[in-house]
Amino acid sequence: FNYSIILRFMKKNKKILILVNQLSFFISHRLPIAEAALADGFNVVIGYGEVGRADTDPKILEQKGFKIKYISMYRGGINLLKDLKTCFHIWKFFKKEKPDIVHLITNKPYLYGGIISRILRVPSLLSAISGLGTLFISKDLKIRFLRFILYPIYKLTFNHFNQKVIIQNESDSKVLVDWGVLNISKTKLLKGSGVKLKNFVHLDEHPGIPIICFAARLLRDKGIYEFISAAKLLKKRGVSVNFFLAGDLDYRNPTGLNLDDLNKIKNETIVEVLGHQKDIPTLYSKSHIICLPSYREGLPKSLIEAAAASRAIVTTDVPGCRDAIIPEKTGLLVPIKDPLKLADALQWLIEHPKERVAMGQAGRKFAEKEFTIEKIVKNHLEIYKELISKAL
């Protein structure tokens, strides 16, 4: 009796349905997992709500052997009518495809898709939480009331009979368990989306004026204004340094900058606005320090890529961000929403190049141990197989 042979035979007819709100996010963060599942004998269907960046071509996925399907999905804030329509379209999609495993990525897919998977009695469910976001950051009365309203939705979302819930840091797990919506036995800690170490080869710092790089979506919650304020402080102090601001606008995110905001930042000429950068390894090879003063994260890919690139990191002492570094060894932690402390930390690294380089080298070793894409892919395939075995 060879269980692995039987399991592989069964996988040939097993369908994994992946649902994500934005196709460009799937390609940048989850494609290697889907490719590995396809190579391992699964049928893989990908549903998405938006294409995302203009350079994203859905046909590329079809050429790789995936079936893809656009699902009308409202990605913005809470809107009862639009969200009901989103649920209806997800329900139709699941009903038609009859998947064996549903893998839900990003907020609305894992919220609404989780409930629908339970209603339709999908055999297996994998819910991936990339970060808890604004809903769990803000202490505003309106947001607190919204959390109260959403409690039963979260409760239903994580109450499937055969489910695993991927979380990227232990703080997020504790929040959901303490809130009473998630059973700790369902959780699986996977640190981030993984990084292809072979893409990061130019590890030595460039000579010249130090460059500090922020690479993320242009959201207030990512700490973009704290980054700019810290840049102003360092310029006033006469520190010789340049600042790169790389990332997309996200109009659907409630904390996203708009075009007017971005133009004001450009006109100040404090930071160099680069827009979206597809080639992160080259961007980081030109940089000396990577900075992300975010308010909360799952486990930010920009920081694990910084570690892979052997770059020292300055980030905030909040869930997700602090999990991406070894404090004082691969980077420095600063308080949230504190441009002065942020500027001080950046200045220290600028003025101590030997220590900065040593932190970057330690970061590379940390990435090799914790953040490889191969490790993330292997863990996902193991979860798929575990769910299948329990559904038998």
Tab-separated table of C-alpha atoms in Angstrom:
chain	number	residue	atom	x	y	z
A	1	PHE	CA	0.000	0.000	0.000
A	2	ASN	CA	1.584	3.239	-1.198
A	3	TYR	CA	-0.452	6.239	0.022
A	4	SER	CA	1.567	8.783	-1.995
A	5	ILE	CA	0.916	6.961	-5.304
A	6	ILE	CA	-2.805	6.758	-4.591
A	7	LEU	CA	-2.898	10.434	-3.597
A	8	ARG	CA	-1.105	11.490	-6.783
A	9	PHE	CA	-3.535	9.426	-8.877
A	10	MET	CA	-6.476	11.122	-7.179
A	11	LYS	CA	-5.008	14.599	-7.713
A	12	LYS	CA	-5.286	14.229	-11.493
A	13	ASN	CA	-8.996	14.875	-11.178
A	14	LYS	CA	-8.863	17.268	-8.237
A	15	LYS	CA	-9.648	20.899	-8.949
A	16	ILE	CA	-8.192	23.815	-7.026
A	17	LEU	CA	-10.107	27.048	-7.449
A	18	ILE	CA	-8.101	30.141	-6.525
A	19	LEU	CA	-10.017	33.387	-5.973
A	20	VAL	CA	-8.193	36.710	-5.685
A	21	ASN	CA	-9.364	40.308	-5.951
A	22	GLN	CA	-6.625	41.420	-8.365
A	23	LEU	CA	-4.823	39.377	-11.011
A	24	SER	CA	-1.616	41.416	-10.868
A	25	PHE	CA	-1.366	40.666	-7.117
A	26	PHE	CA	-1.834	36.957	-7.822
A	27	ILE	CA	0.967	36.987	-10.403
A	28	SER	CA	3.379	38.891	-8.161
A	29	HIS	CA	2.590	37.025	-4.935
A	30	ARG	CA	1.044	33.583	-5.610
A	31	LEU	CA	1.829	32.393	-9.152
A	32	PRO	CA	4.652	29.979	-8.166
A	33	ILE	CA	2.235	28.150	-5.834
A	34	ALA	CA	-0.334	27.691	-8.599
A	35	GLU	CA	2.359	26.576	-11.057
A	36	ALA	CA	3.604	23.966	-8.585
A	37	ALA	CA	0.060	22.686	-7.990
A	38	LEU	CA	-0.466	22.379	-11.752
A	39	ALA	CA	2.815	20.495	-12.142
A	40	ASP	CA	1.829	18.240	-9.235
A	41	GLY	CA	-1.289	16.989	-10.996
A	42	PHE	CA	-4.034	19.370	-9.891
A	43	ASN	CA	-6.399	21.195	-12.218
A	44	VAL	CA	-6.121	24.871	-11.339
A	45	VAL	CA	-8.781	27.523	-11.995
A	46	ILE	CA	-8.138	31.177	-11.185
A	47	GLY	CA	-10.933	33.668	-10.580
A	48	TYR	CA	-10.135	37.366	-10.291
A	49	GLY	CA	-12.007	40.609	-9.734
A	50	GLU	CA	-9.703	43.102	-11.462
A	51	VAL	CA	-6.777	42.795	-13.838
A	52	GLY	CA	-4.796	45.339	-11.843
A	53	ARG	CA	-1.737	46.945	-13.396
A	54	ALA	CA	-1.928	47.841	-17.071
A	55	ASP	CA	0.952	45.530	-17.987
A	56	THR	CA	-0.896	42.441	-16.661
A	57	ASP	CA	-1.955	40.078	-19.448
A	58	PRO	CA	-4.444	37.337	-18.455
A	59	LYS	CA	-3.541	35.360	-21.602
A	60	ILE	CA	-0.139	34.572	-20.104
A	61	LEU	CA	-1.851	32.441	-17.466
A	62	GLU	CA	-3.928	30.619	-20.075
A	63	GLN	CA	-0.735	29.809	-21.962
A	64	LYS	CA	0.663	28.274	-18.789
A	65	GLY	CA	-2.293	25.889	-18.609
A	66	PHE	CA	-4.575	27.656	-16.138
A	67	LYS	CA	-8.257	28.249	-16.667
A	68	ILE	CA	-9.001	31.852	-15.723
A	69	LYS	CA	-12.289	33.606	-15.140
A	70	TYR	CA	-13.212	37.224	-14.485
A	71	ILE	CA	-15.591	37.588	-11.526
A	72	SER	CA	-17.422	40.867	-11.021
A	73	MET	CA	-16.100	41.830	-7.607
A	74	TYR	CA	-16.249	45.154	-5.750
A	75	ARG	CA	-12.799	45.616	-4.171
A	76	GLY	CA	-13.412	48.936	-2.375
A	77	GLY	CA	-14.921	49.544	1.069
A	78	ILE	CA	-18.199	48.168	2.343
A	79	ASN	CA	-21.138	48.773	-0.004
A	80	LEU	CA	-24.148	46.568	0.739
A	81	LEU	CA	-25.599	46.412	-2.771
A	82	LYS	CA	-22.256	45.949	-4.531
A	83	ASP	CA	-21.104	43.382	-1.993
A	84	LEU	CA	-24.299	41.372	-2.411
A	85	LYS	CA	-23.658	41.345	-6.161
A	86	THR	CA	-20.091	40.220	-5.477
A	87	CYS	CA	-21.392	37.336	-3.345
A	88	PHE	CA	-23.832	36.326	-6.086
A	89	HIS	CA	-21.084	36.199	-8.732
A	90	ILE	CA	-18.769	34.218	-6.440
A	91	TRP	CA	-21.610	31.791	-5.698
A	92	LYS	CA	-22.254	31.264	-9.436
A	93	PHE	CA	-18.554	30.723	-10.065
A	94	PHE	CA	-18.195	28.131	-7.311
A	95	LYS	CA	-21.447	26.410	-8.294
A	96	LYS	CA	-20.330	26.042	-11.907
A	97	GLU	CA	-16.756	24.920	-11.247
A	98	LYS	CA	-17.500	22.459	-8.414
A	99	PRO	CA	-13.976	22.665	-6.951
A	100	ASP	CA	-12.433	20.159	-4.572
A	101	ILE	CA	-10.347	22.851	-2.904
A	102	VAL	CA	-11.070	26.574	-2.775
A	103	HIS	CA	-8.051	28.783	-2.059
A	104	LEU	CA	-9.101	32.307	-1.109
A	105	ILE	CA	-6.612	35.174	-1.247
A	106	THR	CA	-7.134	38.794	-0.067
A	107	ASN	CA	-9.915	40.212	2.077
A	108	LYS	CA	-13.214	40.011	0.219
A	109	PRO	CA	-12.453	36.663	-1.398
A	110	TYR	CA	-11.688	35.055	1.960
A	111	LEU	CA	-14.643	36.753	3.678
A	112	TYR	CA	-17.395	36.153	1.138
A	113	GLY	CA	-15.819	33.123	-0.502
A	114	GLY	CA	-15.484	31.471	2.901
A	115	ILE	CA	-19.191	31.786	3.633
A	116	ILE	CA	-20.177	30.615	0.158
A	117	SER	CA	-17.818	27.626	0.364
A	118	ARG	CA	-19.556	26.601	3.544
A	119	ILE	CA	-23.043	27.009	2.056
A	120	LEU	CA	-22.123	24.985	-1.033
A	121	ARG	CA	-20.258	22.433	1.088
A	122	VAL	CA	-17.047	22.710	-0.888
A	123	PRO	CA	-14.948	19.751	0.349
A	124	SER	CA	-11.856	21.740	1.337
A	125	LEU	CA	-11.094	25.395	2.022
A	126	LEU	CA	-7.828	27.303	2.348
A	127	SER	CA	-8.133	30.935	3.464
A	128	ALA	CA	-5.043	33.146	3.193
A	129	ILE	CA	-4.851	36.298	5.326
A	130	SER	CA	-2.242	38.690	3.960
A	131	GLY	CA	-2.838	41.208	6.751
A	132	LEU	CA	-5.736	42.550	8.776
A	133	GLY	CA	-5.559	46.079	7.379
A	134	THR	CA	-7.393	49.280	8.268
A	135	LEU	CA	-10.261	47.478	9.996
A	136	PHE	CA	-7.865	46.385	12.750
A	137	ILE	CA	-5.621	49.460	12.766
A	138	SER	CA	-8.040	52.322	13.277
A	139	LYS	CA	-9.613	53.058	16.656
A	140	ASP	CA	-12.125	55.405	15.071
A	141	LEU	CA	-15.673	54.943	16.395
A	142	LYS	CA	-16.990	54.266	12.897
A	143	ILE	CA	-14.414	51.523	12.311
A	144	ARG	CA	-15.089	49.986	15.715
A	145	PHE	CA	-18.799	49.855	14.880
A	146	LEU	CA	-17.945	48.271	11.517
A	147	ARG	CA	-15.928	45.568	13.305
A	148	PHE	CA	-18.993	44.873	15.461
A	149	ILE	CA	-21.166	44.534	12.344
A	150	LEU	CA	-18.637	42.292	10.594
A	151	TYR	CA	-18.149	39.934	13.542
A	152	PRO	CA	-20.730	37.338	12.373
A	153	ILE	CA	-19.318	37.440	8.828
A	154	TYR	CA	-15.832	36.655	10.118
A	155	LYS	CA	-17.289	33.967	12.362
A	156	LEU	CA	-18.951	32.256	9.389
A	157	THR	CA	-15.921	32.763	7.164
A	158	PHE	CA	-13.665	30.704	9.422
A	159	ASN	CA	-16.199	28.026	10.341
A	160	HIS	CA	-15.868	25.632	7.391
A	161	PHE	CA	-15.784	21.945	8.345
A	162	ASN	CA	-12.461	21.224	6.529
A	163	GLN	CA	-10.429	24.421	6.531
A	164	LYS	CA	-6.934	25.766	7.013
A	165	VAL	CA	-6.246	29.471	7.557
A	166	ILE	CA	-2.837	30.798	6.564
A	167	ILE	CA	-1.632	33.728	8.642
A	168	GLN	CA	1.656	35.541	8.091
A	169	ASN	CA	2.396	36.627	11.642
A	170	GLU	CA	1.377	35.450	15.099
A	171	SER	CA	-0.144	38.803	16.071
A	172	ASP	CA	-2.853	38.484	13.402
A	173	SER	CA	-3.623	34.971	14.593
A	174	LYS	CA	-3.960	36.167	18.189
A	175	VAL	CA	-6.297	39.023	17.196
A	176	LEU	CA	-8.691	36.680	15.376
A	177	VAL	CA	-8.540	33.936	18.010
A	178	ASP	CA	-9.083	36.404	20.863
A	179	TRP	CA	-11.943	37.997	18.914
A	180	GLY	CA	-13.621	34.594	18.934
A	181	VAL	CA	-13.886	34.111	15.160
A	182	LEU	CA	-11.040	31.642	14.555
A	183	ASN	CA	-10.048	28.337	16.139
A	184	ILE	CA	-6.289	28.206	16.667
A	185	SER	CA	-6.220	24.585	15.421
A	186	LYS	CA	-7.082	25.781	11.915
A	187	THR	CA	-4.191	28.216	11.609
A	188	LYS	CA	-0.954	27.694	9.726
A	189	LEU	CA	1.853	30.244	10.049
A	190	LEU	CA	3.611	30.906	6.733
A	191	LYS	CA	5.983	33.848	6.669
A	192	GLY	CA	5.028	35.899	3.651
A	193	SER	CA	4.790	35.161	-0.047
A	194	GLY	CA	8.328	33.937	-0.486
A	195	VAL	CA	11.165	35.361	-2.540
A	196	LYS	CA	13.219	33.978	-5.423
A	197	LEU	CA	16.723	34.371	-4.071
A	198	LYS	CA	18.281	33.717	-7.478
A	199	ASN	CA	16.829	37.042	-8.711
A	200	PHE	CA	18.855	38.986	-6.152
A	201	VAL	CA	22.463	38.723	-7.244
A	202	HIS	CA	23.905	42.263	-7.185
A	203	LEU	CA	24.359	42.428	-3.435
A	204	ASP	CA	27.206	44.916	-3.038
A	205	GLU	CA	26.251	48.529	-2.370
A	206	HIS	CA	26.791	51.104	-5.103
A	207	PRO	CA	29.269	53.869	-4.208
A	208	GLY	CA	28.029	57.432	-3.921
A	209	ILE	CA	25.282	59.271	-2.070
A	210	PRO	CA	23.147	56.831	-0.042
A	211	ILE	CA	19.678	56.092	-1.424
A	212	ILE	CA	16.734	55.251	0.831
A	213	CYS	CA	13.913	53.443	-0.959
A	214	PHE	CA	10.214	53.070	-0.128
A	215	ALA	CA	8.573	50.444	-2.382
A	216	ALA	CA	4.892	49.715	-1.753
A	217	ARG	CA	1.408	50.749	-2.776
A	218	LEU	CA	0.982	54.469	-2.184
A	219	LEU	CA	-1.256	54.286	0.889
A	220	ARG	CA	-1.318	56.472	3.975
A	221	ASP	CA	-1.384	53.257	6.045
A	222	LYS	CA	1.967	52.282	4.530
A	223	GLY	CA	3.481	55.301	6.268
A	224	ILE	CA	4.166	57.248	3.111
A	225	TYR	CA	3.781	60.657	4.771
A	226	GLU	CA	6.030	59.649	7.665
A	227	PHE	CA	8.624	58.630	5.057
A	228	ILE	CA	8.370	62.027	3.383
A	229	SER	CA	8.480	63.865	6.724
A	230	ALA	CA	11.622	61.945	7.699
A	231	ALA	CA	13.161	62.898	4.342
A	232	LYS	CA	12.447	66.568	5.040
A	233	LEU	CA	14.053	66.315	8.468
A	234	LEU	CA	17.217	64.758	7.080
A	235	LYS	CA	17.438	67.363	4.327
A	236	LYS	CA	17.111	70.126	6.967
A	237	ARG	CA	19.909	68.501	8.963
A	238	GLY	CA	22.131	68.693	5.890
A	239	VAL	CA	22.461	64.918	5.541
A	240	SER	CA	23.606	63.892	2.061
A	241	VAL	CA	20.984	61.363	0.988
A	242	ASN	CA	18.470	60.704	-1.791
A	243	PHE	CA	14.988	59.239	-1.406
A	244	PHE	CA	13.154	56.958	-3.860
A	245	LEU	CA	9.377	56.546	-3.706
A	246	ALA	CA	8.251	53.552	-5.789
A	247	GLY	CA	4.712	52.219	-6.057
A	248	ASP	CA	1.263	52.338	-7.604
A	249	LEU	CA	-1.727	54.459	-6.711
A	250	ASP	CA	-4.636	52.365	-5.419
A	251	TYR	CA	-7.877	54.290	-5.840
A	252	ARG	CA	-10.000	51.505	-4.356
A	253	ASN	CA	-8.195	51.461	-1.035
A	254	PRO	CA	-9.745	53.862	1.515
A	255	THR	CA	-6.279	55.089	2.561
A	256	GLY	CA	-4.922	55.347	-0.972
A	257	LEU	CA	-3.389	58.551	-2.319
A	258	ASN	CA	-4.988	60.210	-5.340
A	259	LEU	CA	-3.347	61.893	-8.309
A	260	ASP	CA	-3.486	65.343	-6.666
A	261	ASP	CA	-1.719	63.958	-3.590
A	262	LEU	CA	0.977	62.440	-5.767
A	263	ASN	CA	1.475	65.638	-7.763
A	264	LYS	CA	1.956	67.605	-4.530
A	265	ILE	CA	4.631	65.140	-3.452
A	266	LYS	CA	6.357	65.471	-6.833
A	267	ASN	CA	6.250	69.271	-6.683
A	268	GLU	CA	7.920	69.307	-3.262
A	269	THR	CA	10.935	67.498	-4.828
A	270	ILE	CA	11.879	66.046	-1.445
A	271	VAL	CA	11.626	62.486	-2.762
A	272	GLU	CA	12.046	61.130	-6.283
A	273	VAL	CA	8.739	59.604	-7.418
A	274	LEU	CA	9.429	56.547	-9.571
A	275	GLY	CA	5.964	55.050	-10.044
A	276	HIS	CA	5.503	51.288	-10.235
A	277	GLN	CA	8.762	49.381	-10.548
A	278	LYS	CA	8.561	45.926	-12.054
A	279	ASP	CA	12.249	45.126	-11.541
A	280	ILE	CA	12.626	45.215	-7.762
A	281	PRO	CA	16.036	43.472	-7.705
A	282	THR	CA	17.545	46.259	-9.833
A	283	LEU	CA	15.796	48.969	-7.795
A	284	TYR	CA	17.107	47.538	-4.529
A	285	SER	CA	20.605	47.035	-5.930
A	286	LYS	CA	20.744	50.808	-6.497
A	287	SER	CA	19.493	51.489	-2.957
A	288	HIS	CA	21.363	51.414	0.354
A	289	ILE	CA	18.481	51.292	2.852
A	290	ILE	CA	14.904	50.014	2.455
A	291	CYS	CA	12.269	51.802	4.522
A	292	LEU	CA	8.642	50.836	5.192
A	293	PRO	CA	7.056	52.769	8.107
A	294	SER	CA	3.725	50.942	7.742
A	295	TYR	CA	0.947	50.923	10.344
A	296	ARG	CA	0.329	47.141	10.108
A	297	GLU	CA	1.128	44.337	7.663
A	298	GLY	CA	0.774	40.628	7.149
A	299	LEU	CA	4.407	40.160	6.234
A	300	PRO	CA	5.414	42.671	3.553
A	301	LYS	CA	7.043	41.273	0.437
A	302	SER	CA	9.003	44.504	0.006
A	303	LEU	CA	10.881	43.764	3.234
A	304	ILE	CA	11.652	40.104	2.576
A	305	GLU	CA	12.925	41.173	-0.849
A	306	ALA	CA	15.053	43.796	0.901
A	307	ALA	CA	16.555	41.051	3.038
A	308	ALA	CA	17.195	38.945	-0.072
A	309	ALA	CA	18.925	41.966	-1.643
A	310	SER	CA	21.246	42.317	1.391
A	311	ARG	CA	19.874	45.713	2.312
A	312	ALA	CA	19.458	47.083	5.822
A	313	ILE	CA	15.849	47.820	6.743
A	314	VAL	CA	14.129	50.498	8.780
A	315	THR	CA	10.516	49.692	9.591
A	316	THR	CA	7.915	50.101	12.297
A	317	ASP	CA	7.450	48.056	15.455
A	318	VAL	CA	4.054	46.695	14.395
A	319	PRO	CA	2.721	43.245	13.435
A	320	GLY	CA	4.126	42.035	10.140
A	321	CYS	CA	6.873	44.614	9.831
A	322	ARG	CA	8.744	43.518	12.951
A	323	ASP	CA	8.369	39.887	11.813
A	324	ALA	CA	10.312	40.658	8.625
A	325	ILE	CA	13.546	41.590	10.422
A	326	ILE	CA	15.768	40.592	13.305
A	327	PRO	CA	15.884	43.850	15.293
A	328	GLU	CA	19.345	45.414	15.564
A	329	LYS	CA	20.763	42.617	13.392
A	330	THR	CA	19.073	42.917	9.986
A	331	GLY	CA	17.377	46.253	10.527
A	332	LEU	CA	16.002	48.829	12.929
A	333	LEU	CA	12.532	49.246	14.401
A	334	VAL	CA	10.945	52.633	15.077
A	335	PRO	CA	7.627	53.634	16.680
A	336	ILE	CA	4.576	53.980	14.487
A	337	LYS	CA	3.748	57.456	13.122
A	338	ASP	CA	6.984	58.980	14.443
A	339	PRO	CA	8.910	60.784	11.652
A	340	LEU	CA	11.558	62.049	14.097
A	341	LYS	CA	12.535	58.578	15.318
A	342	LEU	CA	12.350	57.356	11.723
A	343	ALA	CA	14.747	60.089	10.592
A	344	ASP	CA	17.112	59.307	13.485
A	345	ALA	CA	17.251	55.615	12.557
A	346	LEU	CA	17.858	56.362	8.885
A	347	GLN	CA	20.572	58.866	9.750
A	348	TRP	CA	22.341	56.362	12.007
A	349	LEU	CA	22.526	53.850	9.159
A	350	ILE	CA	23.750	56.517	6.750
A	351	GLU	CA	26.530	57.514	9.153
A	352	HIS	CA	27.522	53.926	9.990
A	353	PRO	CA	28.098	52.229	6.612
A	354	LYS	CA	29.983	49.219	8.031
A	355	GLU	CA	27.147	48.393	10.389
A	356	ARG	CA	24.642	49.000	7.579
A	357	VAL	CA	26.407	46.551	5.260
A	358	ALA	CA	26.661	43.982	8.062
A	359	MET	CA	22.903	44.256	8.654
A	360	GLY	CA	22.279	43.695	4.966
A	361	GLN	CA	24.478	40.593	4.947
A	362	ALA	CA	22.678	39.228	8.009
A	363	GLY	CA	19.374	39.956	6.260
A	364	ARG	CA	20.409	37.833	3.290
A	365	LYS	CA	21.135	34.883	5.602
A	366	PHE	CA	17.773	35.459	7.290
A	367	ALA	CA	16.013	35.381	3.906
A	368	GLU	CA	17.827	32.178	2.937
A	369	LYS	CA	16.593	30.538	6.125
A	370	GLU	CA	13.039	31.862	6.377
A	371	PHE	CA	11.710	33.408	3.181
A	372	THR	CA	12.564	31.263	0.165
A	373	ILE	CA	9.814	30.757	-2.398
A	374	GLU	CA	10.605	27.024	-2.419
A	375	LYS	CA	9.686	26.794	1.264
A	376	ILE	CA	6.402	28.643	0.761
A	377	VAL	CA	5.434	26.515	-2.260
A	378	LYS	CA	6.259	23.271	-0.438
A	379	ASN	CA	4.114	24.270	2.551
A	380	HIS	CA	1.147	25.139	0.313
A	381	LEU	CA	1.303	21.784	-1.479
A	382	GLU	CA	1.409	20.014	1.885
A	383	ILE	CA	-1.694	21.912	2.995
A	384	TYR	CA	-3.541	20.992	-0.206
A	385	LYS	CA	-2.713	17.318	0.320
A	386	GLU	CA	-3.720	17.432	3.987
A	387	LEU	CA	-7.077	18.952	3.086
A	388	ILE	CA	-7.665	16.307	0.405
A	389	SER	CA	-6.900	13.489	2.795
A	390	LYS	CA	-9.342	14.862	5.375
A	391	ALA	CA	-12.055	15.219	2.730
A	392	LEU	CA	-11.839	11.528	1.722
